[in-house]
Tab-separated table of C-alpha atoms and ligand atoms in Angstrom:
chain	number	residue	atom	x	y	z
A	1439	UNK	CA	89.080	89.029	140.668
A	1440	UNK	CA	92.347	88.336	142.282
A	1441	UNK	CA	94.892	90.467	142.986
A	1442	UNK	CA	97.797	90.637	140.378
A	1443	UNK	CA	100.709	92.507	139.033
A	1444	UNK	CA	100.237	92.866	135.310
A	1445	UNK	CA	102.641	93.645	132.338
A	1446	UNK	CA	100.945	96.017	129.293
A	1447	UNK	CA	102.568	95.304	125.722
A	1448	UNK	CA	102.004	97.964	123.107
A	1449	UNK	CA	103.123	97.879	119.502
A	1450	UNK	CA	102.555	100.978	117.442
A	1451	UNK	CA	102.208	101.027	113.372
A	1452	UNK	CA	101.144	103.800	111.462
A	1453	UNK	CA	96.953	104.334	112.353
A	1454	UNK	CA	96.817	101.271	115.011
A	1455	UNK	CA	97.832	100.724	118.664
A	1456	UNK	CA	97.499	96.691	119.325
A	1457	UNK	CA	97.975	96.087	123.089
A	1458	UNK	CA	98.014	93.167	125.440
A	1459	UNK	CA	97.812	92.440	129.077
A	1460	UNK	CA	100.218	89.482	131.061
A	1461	UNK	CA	99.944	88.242	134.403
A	1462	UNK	CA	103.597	89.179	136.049
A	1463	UNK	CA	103.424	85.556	137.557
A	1464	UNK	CA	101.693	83.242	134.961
A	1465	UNK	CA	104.854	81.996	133.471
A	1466	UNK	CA	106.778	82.159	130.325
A	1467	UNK	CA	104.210	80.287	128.324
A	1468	UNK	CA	100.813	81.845	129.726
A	1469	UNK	CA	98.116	83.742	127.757
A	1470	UNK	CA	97.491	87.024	127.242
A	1471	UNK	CA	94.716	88.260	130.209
A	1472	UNK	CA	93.336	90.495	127.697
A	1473	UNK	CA	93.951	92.088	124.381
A	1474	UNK	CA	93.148	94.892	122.301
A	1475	UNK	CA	93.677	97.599	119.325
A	1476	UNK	CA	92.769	101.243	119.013
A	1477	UNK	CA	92.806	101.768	115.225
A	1478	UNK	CA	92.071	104.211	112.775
A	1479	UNK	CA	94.477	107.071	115.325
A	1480	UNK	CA	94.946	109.810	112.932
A	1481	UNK	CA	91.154	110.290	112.404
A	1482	UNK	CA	88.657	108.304	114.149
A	1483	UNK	CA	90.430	106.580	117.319
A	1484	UNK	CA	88.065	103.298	117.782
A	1485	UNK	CA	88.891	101.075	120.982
A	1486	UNK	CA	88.359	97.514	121.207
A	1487	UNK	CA	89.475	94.916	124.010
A	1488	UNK	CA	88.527	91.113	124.232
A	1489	UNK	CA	89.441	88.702	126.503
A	1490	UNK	CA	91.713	86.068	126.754
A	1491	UNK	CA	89.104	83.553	125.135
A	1492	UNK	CA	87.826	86.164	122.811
A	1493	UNK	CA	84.946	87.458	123.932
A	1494	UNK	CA	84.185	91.507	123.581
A	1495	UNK	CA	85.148	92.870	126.554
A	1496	UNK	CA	84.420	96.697	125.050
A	1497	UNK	CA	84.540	99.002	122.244
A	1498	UNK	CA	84.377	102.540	122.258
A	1499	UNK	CA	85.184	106.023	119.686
A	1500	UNK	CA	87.634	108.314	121.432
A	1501	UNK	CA	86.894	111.011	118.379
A	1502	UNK	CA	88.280	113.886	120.744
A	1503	UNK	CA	92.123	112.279	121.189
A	1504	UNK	CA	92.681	112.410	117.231
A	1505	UNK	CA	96.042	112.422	115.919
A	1506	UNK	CA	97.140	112.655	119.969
A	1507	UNK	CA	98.814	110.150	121.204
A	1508	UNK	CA	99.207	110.888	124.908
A	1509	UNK	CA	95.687	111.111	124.837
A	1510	UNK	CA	95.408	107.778	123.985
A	1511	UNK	CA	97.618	106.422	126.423
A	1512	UNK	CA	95.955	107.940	129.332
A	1513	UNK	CA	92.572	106.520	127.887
A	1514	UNK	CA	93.901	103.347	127.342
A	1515	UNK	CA	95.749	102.747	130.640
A	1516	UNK	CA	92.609	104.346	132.339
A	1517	UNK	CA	90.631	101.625	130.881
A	1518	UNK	CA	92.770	99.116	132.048
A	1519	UNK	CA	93.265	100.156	135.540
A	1520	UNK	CA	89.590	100.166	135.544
A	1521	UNK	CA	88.211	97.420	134.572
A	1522	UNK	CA	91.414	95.255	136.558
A	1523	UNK	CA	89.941	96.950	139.691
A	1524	UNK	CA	92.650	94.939	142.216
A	1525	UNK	CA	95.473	94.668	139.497
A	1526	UNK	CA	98.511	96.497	139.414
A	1527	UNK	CA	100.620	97.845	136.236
A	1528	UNK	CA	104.240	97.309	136.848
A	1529	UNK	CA	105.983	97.757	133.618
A	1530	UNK	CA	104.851	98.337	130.104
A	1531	UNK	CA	106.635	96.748	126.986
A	1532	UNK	CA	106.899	98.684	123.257
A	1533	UNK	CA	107.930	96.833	120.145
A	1534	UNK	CA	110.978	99.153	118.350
A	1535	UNK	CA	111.347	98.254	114.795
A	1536	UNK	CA	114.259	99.597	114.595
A	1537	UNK	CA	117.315	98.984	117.304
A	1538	UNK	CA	120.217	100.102	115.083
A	1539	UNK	CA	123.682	98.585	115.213
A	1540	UNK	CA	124.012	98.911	118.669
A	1541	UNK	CA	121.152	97.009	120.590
A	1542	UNK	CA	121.288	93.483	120.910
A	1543	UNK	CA	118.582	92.830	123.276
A	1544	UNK	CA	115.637	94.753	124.787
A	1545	UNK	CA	116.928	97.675	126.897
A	1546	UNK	CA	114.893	99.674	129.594
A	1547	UNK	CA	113.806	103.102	128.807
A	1548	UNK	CA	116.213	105.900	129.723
A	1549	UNK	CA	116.147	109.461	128.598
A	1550	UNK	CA	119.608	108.290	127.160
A	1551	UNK	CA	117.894	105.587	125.054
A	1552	UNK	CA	114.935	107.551	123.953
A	1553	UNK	CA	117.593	110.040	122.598
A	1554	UNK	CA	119.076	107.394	120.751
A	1555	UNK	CA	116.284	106.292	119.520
A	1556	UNK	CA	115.037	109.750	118.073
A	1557	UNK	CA	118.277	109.696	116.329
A	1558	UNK	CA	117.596	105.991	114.776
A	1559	UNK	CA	114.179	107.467	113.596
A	1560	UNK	CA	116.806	108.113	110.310
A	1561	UNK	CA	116.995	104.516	109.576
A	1562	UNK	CA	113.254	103.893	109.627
A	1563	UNK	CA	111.476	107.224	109.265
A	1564	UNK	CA	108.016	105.863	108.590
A	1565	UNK	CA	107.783	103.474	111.679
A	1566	UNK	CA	110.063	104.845	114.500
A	1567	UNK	CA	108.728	107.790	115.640
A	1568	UNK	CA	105.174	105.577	115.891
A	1569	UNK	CA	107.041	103.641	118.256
A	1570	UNK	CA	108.790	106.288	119.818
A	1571	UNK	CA	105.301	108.704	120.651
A	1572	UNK	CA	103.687	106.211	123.126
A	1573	UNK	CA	106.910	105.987	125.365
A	1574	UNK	CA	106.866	109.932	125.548
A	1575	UNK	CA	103.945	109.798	126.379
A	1576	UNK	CA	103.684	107.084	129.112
A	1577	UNK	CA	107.534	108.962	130.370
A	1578	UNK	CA	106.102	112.116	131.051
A	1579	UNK	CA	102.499	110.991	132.221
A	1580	UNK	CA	103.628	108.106	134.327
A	1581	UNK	CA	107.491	108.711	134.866
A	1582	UNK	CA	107.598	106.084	137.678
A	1583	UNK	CA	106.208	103.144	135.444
A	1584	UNK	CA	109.296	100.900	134.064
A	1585	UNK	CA	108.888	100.921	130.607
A	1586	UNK	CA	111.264	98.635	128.386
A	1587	UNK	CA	112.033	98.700	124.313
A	1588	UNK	CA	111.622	95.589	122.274
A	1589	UNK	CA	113.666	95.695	119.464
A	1590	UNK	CA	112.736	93.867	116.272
A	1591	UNK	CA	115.956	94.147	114.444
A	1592	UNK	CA	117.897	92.662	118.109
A	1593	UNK	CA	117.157	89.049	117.343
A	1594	UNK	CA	118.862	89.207	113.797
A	1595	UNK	CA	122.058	90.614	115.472
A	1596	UNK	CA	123.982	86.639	115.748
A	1597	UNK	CA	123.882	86.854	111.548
A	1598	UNK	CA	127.438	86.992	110.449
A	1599	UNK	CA	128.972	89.739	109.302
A	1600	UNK	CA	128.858	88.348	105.258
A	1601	UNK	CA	124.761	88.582	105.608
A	1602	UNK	CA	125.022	92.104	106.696
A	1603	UNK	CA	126.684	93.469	104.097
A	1604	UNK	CA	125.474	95.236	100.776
A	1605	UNK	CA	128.570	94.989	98.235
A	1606	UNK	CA	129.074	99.306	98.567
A	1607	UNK	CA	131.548	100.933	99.537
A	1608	UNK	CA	132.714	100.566	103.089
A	1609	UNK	CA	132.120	103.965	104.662
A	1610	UNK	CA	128.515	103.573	103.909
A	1611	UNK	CA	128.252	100.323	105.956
A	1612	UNK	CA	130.376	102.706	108.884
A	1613	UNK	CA	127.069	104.613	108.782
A	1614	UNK	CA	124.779	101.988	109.421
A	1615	UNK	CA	124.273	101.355	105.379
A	1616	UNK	CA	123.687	97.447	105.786
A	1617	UNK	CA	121.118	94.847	106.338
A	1618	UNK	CA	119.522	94.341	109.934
A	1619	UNK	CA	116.751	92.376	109.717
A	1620	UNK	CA	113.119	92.493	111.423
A	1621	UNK	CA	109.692	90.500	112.813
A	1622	UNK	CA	112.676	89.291	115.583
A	1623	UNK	CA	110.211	89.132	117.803
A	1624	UNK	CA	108.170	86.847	116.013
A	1625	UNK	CA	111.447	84.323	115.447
A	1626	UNK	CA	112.701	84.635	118.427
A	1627	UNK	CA	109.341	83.242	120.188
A	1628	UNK	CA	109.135	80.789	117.156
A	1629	UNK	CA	112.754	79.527	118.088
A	1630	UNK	CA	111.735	79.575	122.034
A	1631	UNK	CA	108.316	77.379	120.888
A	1632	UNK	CA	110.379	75.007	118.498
A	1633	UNK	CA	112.817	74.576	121.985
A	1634	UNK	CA	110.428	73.315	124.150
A	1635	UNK	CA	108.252	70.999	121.585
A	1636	UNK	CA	110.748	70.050	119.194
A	1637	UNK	CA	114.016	69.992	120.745
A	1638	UNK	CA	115.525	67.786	118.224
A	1639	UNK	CA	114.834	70.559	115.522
A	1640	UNK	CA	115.251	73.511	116.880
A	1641	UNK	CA	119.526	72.227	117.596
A	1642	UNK	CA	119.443	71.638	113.473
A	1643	UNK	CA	118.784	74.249	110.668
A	1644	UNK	CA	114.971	75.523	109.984
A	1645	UNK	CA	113.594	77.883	107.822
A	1646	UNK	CA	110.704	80.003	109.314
A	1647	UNK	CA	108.367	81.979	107.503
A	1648	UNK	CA	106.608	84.887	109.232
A	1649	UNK	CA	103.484	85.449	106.092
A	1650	UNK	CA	101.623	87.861	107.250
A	1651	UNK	CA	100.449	91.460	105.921
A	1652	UNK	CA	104.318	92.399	106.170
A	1653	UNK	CA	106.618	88.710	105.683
A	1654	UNK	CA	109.683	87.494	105.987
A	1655	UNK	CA	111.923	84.302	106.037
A	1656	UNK	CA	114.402	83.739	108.220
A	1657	UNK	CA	117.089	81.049	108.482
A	1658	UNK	CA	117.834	79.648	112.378
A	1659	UNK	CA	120.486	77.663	113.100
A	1660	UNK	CA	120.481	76.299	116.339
A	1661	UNK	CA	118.301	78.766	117.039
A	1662	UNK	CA	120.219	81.075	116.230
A	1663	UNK	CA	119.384	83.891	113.113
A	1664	UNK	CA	122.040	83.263	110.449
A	1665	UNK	CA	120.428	85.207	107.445
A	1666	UNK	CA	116.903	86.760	106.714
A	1667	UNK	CA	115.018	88.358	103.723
A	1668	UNK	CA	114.599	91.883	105.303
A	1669	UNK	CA	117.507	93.907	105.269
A	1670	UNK	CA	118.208	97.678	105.618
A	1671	UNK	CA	114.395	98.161	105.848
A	1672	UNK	CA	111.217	96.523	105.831
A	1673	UNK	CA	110.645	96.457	101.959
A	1674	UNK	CA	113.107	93.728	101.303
A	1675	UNK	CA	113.032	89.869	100.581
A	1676	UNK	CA	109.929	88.887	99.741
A	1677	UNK	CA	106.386	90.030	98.148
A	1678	UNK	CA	104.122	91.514	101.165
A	1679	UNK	CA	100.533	92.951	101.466
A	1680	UNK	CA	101.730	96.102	99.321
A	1681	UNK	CA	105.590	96.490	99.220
A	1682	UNK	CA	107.197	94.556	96.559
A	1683	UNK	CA	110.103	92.665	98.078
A	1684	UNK	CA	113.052	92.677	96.368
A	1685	UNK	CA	113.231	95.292	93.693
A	1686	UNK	CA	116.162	95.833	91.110
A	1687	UNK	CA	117.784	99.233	92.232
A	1688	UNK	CA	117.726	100.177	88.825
A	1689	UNK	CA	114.125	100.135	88.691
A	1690	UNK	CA	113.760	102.893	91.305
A	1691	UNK	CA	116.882	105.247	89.321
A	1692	UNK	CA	114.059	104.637	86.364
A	1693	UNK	CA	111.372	106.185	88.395
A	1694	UNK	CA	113.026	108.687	89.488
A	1695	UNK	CA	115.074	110.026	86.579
A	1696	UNK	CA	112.898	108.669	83.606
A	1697	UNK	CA	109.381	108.792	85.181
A	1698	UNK	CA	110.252	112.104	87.475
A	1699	UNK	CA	108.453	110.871	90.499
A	1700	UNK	CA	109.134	112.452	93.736
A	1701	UNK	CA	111.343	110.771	96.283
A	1702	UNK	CA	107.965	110.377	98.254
A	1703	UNK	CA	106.090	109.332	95.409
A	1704	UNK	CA	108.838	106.247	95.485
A	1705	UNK	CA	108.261	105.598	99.033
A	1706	UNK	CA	104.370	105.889	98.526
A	1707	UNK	CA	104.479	103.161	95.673
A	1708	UNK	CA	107.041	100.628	97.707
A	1709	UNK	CA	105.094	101.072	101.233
A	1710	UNK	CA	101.328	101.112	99.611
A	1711	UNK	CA	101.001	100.444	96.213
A	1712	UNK	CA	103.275	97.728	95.056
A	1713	UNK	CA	103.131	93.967	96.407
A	1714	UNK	CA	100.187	91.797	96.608
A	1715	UNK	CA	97.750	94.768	96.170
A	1716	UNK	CA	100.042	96.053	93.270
A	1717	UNK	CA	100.578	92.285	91.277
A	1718	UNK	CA	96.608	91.858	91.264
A	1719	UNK	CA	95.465	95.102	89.851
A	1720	UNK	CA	94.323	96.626	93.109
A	1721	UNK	CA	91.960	93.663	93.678
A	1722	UNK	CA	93.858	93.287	97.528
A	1723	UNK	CA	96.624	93.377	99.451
A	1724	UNK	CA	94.564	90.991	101.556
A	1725	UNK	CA	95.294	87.052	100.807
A	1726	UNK	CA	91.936	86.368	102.188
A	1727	UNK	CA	90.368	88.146	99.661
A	1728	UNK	CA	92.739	86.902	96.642
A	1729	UNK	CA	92.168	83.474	97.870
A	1730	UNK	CA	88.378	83.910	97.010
A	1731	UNK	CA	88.941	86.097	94.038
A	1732	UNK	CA	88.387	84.173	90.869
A	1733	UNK	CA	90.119	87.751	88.704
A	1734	UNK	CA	92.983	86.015	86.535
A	1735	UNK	CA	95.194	88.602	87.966
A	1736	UNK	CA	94.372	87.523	91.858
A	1737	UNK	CA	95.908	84.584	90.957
A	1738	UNK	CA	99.024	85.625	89.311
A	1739	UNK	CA	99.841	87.782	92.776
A	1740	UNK	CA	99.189	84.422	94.625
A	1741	UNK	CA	101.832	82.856	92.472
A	1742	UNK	CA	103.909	85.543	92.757
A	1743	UNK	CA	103.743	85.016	96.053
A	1744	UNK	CA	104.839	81.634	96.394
A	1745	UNK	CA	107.332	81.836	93.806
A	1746	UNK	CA	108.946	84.131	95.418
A	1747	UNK	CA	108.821	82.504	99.063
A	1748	UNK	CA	110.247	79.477	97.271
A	1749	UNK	CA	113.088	81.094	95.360
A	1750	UNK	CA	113.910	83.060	98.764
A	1751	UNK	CA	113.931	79.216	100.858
A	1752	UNK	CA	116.749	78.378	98.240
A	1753	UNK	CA	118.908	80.904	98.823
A	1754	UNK	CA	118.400	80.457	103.162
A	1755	UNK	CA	118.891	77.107	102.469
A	1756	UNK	CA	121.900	77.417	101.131
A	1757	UNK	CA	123.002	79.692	104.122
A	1758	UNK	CA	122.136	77.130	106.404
A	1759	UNK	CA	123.691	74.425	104.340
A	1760	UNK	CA	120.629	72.139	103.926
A	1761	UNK	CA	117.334	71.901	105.774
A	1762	UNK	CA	116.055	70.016	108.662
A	1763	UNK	CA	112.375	72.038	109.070
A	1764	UNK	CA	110.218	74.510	107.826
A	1765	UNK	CA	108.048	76.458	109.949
A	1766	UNK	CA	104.961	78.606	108.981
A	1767	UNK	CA	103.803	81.485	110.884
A	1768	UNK	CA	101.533	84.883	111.159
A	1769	UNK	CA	98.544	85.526	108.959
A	1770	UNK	CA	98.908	83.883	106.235
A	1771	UNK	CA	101.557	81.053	107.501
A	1772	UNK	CA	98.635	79.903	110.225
A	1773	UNK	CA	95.857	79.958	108.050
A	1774	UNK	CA	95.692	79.754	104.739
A	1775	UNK	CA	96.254	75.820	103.726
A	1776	UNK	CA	96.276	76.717	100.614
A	1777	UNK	CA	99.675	78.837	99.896
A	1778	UNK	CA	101.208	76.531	102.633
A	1779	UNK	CA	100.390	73.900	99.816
A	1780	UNK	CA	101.649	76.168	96.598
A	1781	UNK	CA	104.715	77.079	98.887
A	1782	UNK	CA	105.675	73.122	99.393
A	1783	UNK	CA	105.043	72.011	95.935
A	1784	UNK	CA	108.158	74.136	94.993
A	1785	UNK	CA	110.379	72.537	97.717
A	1786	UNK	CA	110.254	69.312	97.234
A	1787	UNK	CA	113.832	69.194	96.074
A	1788	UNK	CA	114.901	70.585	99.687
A	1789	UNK	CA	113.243	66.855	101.503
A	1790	UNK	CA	110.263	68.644	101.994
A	1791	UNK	CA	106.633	66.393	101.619
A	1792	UNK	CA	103.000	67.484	103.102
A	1793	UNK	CA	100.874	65.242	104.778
A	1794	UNK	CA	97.366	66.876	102.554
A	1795	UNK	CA	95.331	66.245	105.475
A	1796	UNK	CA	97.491	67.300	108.422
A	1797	UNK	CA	98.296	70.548	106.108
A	1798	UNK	CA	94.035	70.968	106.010
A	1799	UNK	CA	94.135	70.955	109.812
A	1800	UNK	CA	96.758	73.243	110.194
A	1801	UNK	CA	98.718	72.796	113.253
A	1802	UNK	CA	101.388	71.496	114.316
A	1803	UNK	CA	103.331	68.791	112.379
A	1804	UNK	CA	101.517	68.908	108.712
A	1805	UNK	CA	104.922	67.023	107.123
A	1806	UNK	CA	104.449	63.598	105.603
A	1807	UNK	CA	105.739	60.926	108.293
A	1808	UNK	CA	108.758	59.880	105.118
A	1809	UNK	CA	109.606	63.809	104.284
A	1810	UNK	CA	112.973	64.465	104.821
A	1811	UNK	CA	112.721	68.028	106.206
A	1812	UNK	CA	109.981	68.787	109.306
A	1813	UNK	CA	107.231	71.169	108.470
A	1814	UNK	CA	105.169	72.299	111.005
A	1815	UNK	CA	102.763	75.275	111.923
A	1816	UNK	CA	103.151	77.479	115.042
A	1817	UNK	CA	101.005	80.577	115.894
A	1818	UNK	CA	103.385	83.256	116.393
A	1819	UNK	CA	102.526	85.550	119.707
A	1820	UNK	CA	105.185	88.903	119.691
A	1821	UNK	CA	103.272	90.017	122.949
A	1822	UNK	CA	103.973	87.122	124.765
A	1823	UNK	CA	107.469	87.376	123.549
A	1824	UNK	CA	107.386	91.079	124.717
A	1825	UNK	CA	106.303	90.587	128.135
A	1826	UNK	CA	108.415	87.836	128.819
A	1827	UNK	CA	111.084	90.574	128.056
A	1828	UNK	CA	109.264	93.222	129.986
A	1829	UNK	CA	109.724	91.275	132.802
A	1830	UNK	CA	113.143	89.782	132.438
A	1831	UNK	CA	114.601	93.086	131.743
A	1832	UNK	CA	112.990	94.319	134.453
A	1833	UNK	CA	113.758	91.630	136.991
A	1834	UNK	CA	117.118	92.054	135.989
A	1835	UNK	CA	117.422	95.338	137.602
A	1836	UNK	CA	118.773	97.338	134.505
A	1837	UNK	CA	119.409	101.220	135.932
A	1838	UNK	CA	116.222	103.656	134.995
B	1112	AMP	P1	99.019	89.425	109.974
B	1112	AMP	O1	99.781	90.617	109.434
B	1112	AMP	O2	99.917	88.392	110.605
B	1112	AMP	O3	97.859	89.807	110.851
B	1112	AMP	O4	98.378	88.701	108.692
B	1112	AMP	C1	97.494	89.356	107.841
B	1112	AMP	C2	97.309	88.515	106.590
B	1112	AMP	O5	96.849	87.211	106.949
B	1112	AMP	C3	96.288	89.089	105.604
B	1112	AMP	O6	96.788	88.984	104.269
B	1112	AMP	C4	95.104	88.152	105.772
B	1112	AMP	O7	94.340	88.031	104.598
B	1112	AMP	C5	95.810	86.847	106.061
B	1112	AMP	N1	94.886	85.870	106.638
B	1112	AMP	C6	94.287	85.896	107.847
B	1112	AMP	N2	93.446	84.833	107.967
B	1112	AMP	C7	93.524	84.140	106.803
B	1112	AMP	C8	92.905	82.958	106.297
B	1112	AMP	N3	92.031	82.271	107.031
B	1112	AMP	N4	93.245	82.538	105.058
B	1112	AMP	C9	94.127	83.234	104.314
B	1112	AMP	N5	94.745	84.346	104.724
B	1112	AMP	C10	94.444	84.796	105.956
């Protein structure tokens, strides 16, 4: 094994720990060296790690560093160091959901900005202070490692000020009341990809959809995000895995007032109960499984589904003033021809056409050679996306 400097990504939800390893010097568009997940944190921490062409590198249960997150990290970077004998760690990337109004691009860790960030832990209580415990924990184990935040909501932050705003009154926007967007990541290395293979596109107005267990659309022009479906949190826009999307406010006054459910019995039903898992009767919140479901009501949550993503392109659409391309992306977007197909049918008023067989394949261009509007497929890699980050931000010399 050469040697090699190496960048970590980590991205924190609420039980996992997905992590990836990057070559410092294999270029903006090279593959992870190695990737991994420690899952099920809270109870039963269980470590996996394959390498870059899949194959099971390892897979252990770390039962004793339960609910402990430094514990993890030390394990986890102890692994690595390990088994990349002659490689060295030189700075270690977190995806942020949530970068408030103020952060426009990713920012190296300071005890100024982790401050600021325990104070943003208000605008997305259930996912920031996942984020938040690994960088602790790598600042006081490893204080001399450059670590750098990746904000999701920082790609969403060239939408005008019209798309931000919720129609309340103004000093709640003044508190950070308004809509920020997320899965930036995601777009922004969409928007990079579409750059390099389809320059012609990428300068014109494109719709991407990021389906996967959480989803979103968002509208680019020139690259650029001009409006997305997410807004103040992560349970607008459209139907996920099991949040609802969209949701008449006066349904939730109903729950609480009429119904009497708790303010966390609310936030239990949007975050876990509700959405694809909700629509088909607690079949799934897993389109895998709906897809082979023949239950009446699996069905219904697929059209739900792609209603929903239809009736959400319309209103992007008419952001962006028209459509030049549609991209799919994440779970769902990469592999399921299927919805791709139930998604299309509805848009075929926008100049959008499959090509059935190209669509089976799944890659790529899977338009019609006459459609009006580009469709194509792109596997969407936030880690990549991450380290390139990492390393920019890094390189860049920001002050630790
Ligand atoms: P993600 O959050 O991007 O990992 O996507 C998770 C979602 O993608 C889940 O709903 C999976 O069922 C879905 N998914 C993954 N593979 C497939 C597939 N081959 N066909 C349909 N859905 C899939």
């Amino acid at each position: 094994m050469k040697m090699a400097d190496t960048v970590l990504t980590l991205n924190a939800g609420s039980s996992s720990l997905k992590f990836a390893l990057f070559d410092a010097h294999g270029g903006e568009d090279a593959g992870a060296l190695l990737r991994g997940l420690v899952e099920e944190i809270p109870t039963r921490p269980r470590f996996s790690a394959s390498s870059a062409d899949c194959a099971p590198l390892a897979e252990d249960e770390w039962p004793d560093a339960a609910n402990d997150f430094p514990a993890i990290i030390d394990r986890l970077i102890g692994w690595i160091e390990a088994h990349r004998g002659d490689n060295r760690l030189i700075a270690v990337g977190h995806r942020v959901v949530h970068g408030g109004p103020a952060h426009a691009k990713p920012e190296r860790v300071t005890p100024a900005l982790l401050g600021e960030l325990d104070r943003l832990t208000r605008l997305a209580p259930l996912h920031e202070p996942q984020n938040i415990a690994p960088i602790r924990a790598l600042a006081e184990s490893r204080p001399e490692l450059p670590q750098v935040a990746c904000f999701d909501t920082a790609f969403h932050r060239t939408m005008p000020a019209v798309a931000t705003r919720f129609a309340l009154p103004r000093n709640f926007e003044t508190e950070g009341v308004r809509r920020y967007g997320f899965h930036g990541l995601s777009y922004e290395y969409i928007a990079g990809h579409l750059a390099l293979t389809a320059p012609g596109l990428a300068s014109g107005r494109v719709i991407v959809a990021h389906l996967g267990n959480g989803a979103s659309l968002c509208a680019l022009k020139a690259g650029k995000s001009i409006d997305t479906t997410m807004g103040f949190s992560t349970l607008d826009g459209l139907v996920m895995g099991s949040r609802p999307g969209t949701l008449d406010p006066g349904v939730i006054l109903h729950l609480l007032k009429e119904r009497g459910m708790t303010a966390d019995e609310v936030e239990n039903l949007l975050y876990r109960r509700s959405g694809l898992l909700g629509i088909s009767g607690g079949i799934s919140s897993d389109m895998r499984v709906l897809l082979g479901s023949d239950d009446p009501r699996a069905a219904e949550a697929i059209e739900l589904f792609t209603y929903r993503i239809a009736r959400e392109v319309g209103a992007l659409a008419s952001s962006l003033g028209g459509l030049d391309g549609f991209v799919f992306t994440a779970g769902i977007g990469e592999h399921s021809a299927m919805v791709r197909a139930l998604v299309c049918a509805r848009l075929g008023w926008l100049g959008v056409e499959l090509d059935k067989d190209a669509n089976e394949r799944g890659d790529g261009l899977i338009s019609a050679v006459q459609s009006p509007a580009e469709v194509r497929v792109i596997a969407t890699d936030e880690e990549r996306m991450m380290a390139s980050h990492v390393l920019r931000t890094v390189r860049a010399g920001h002050p630790a």
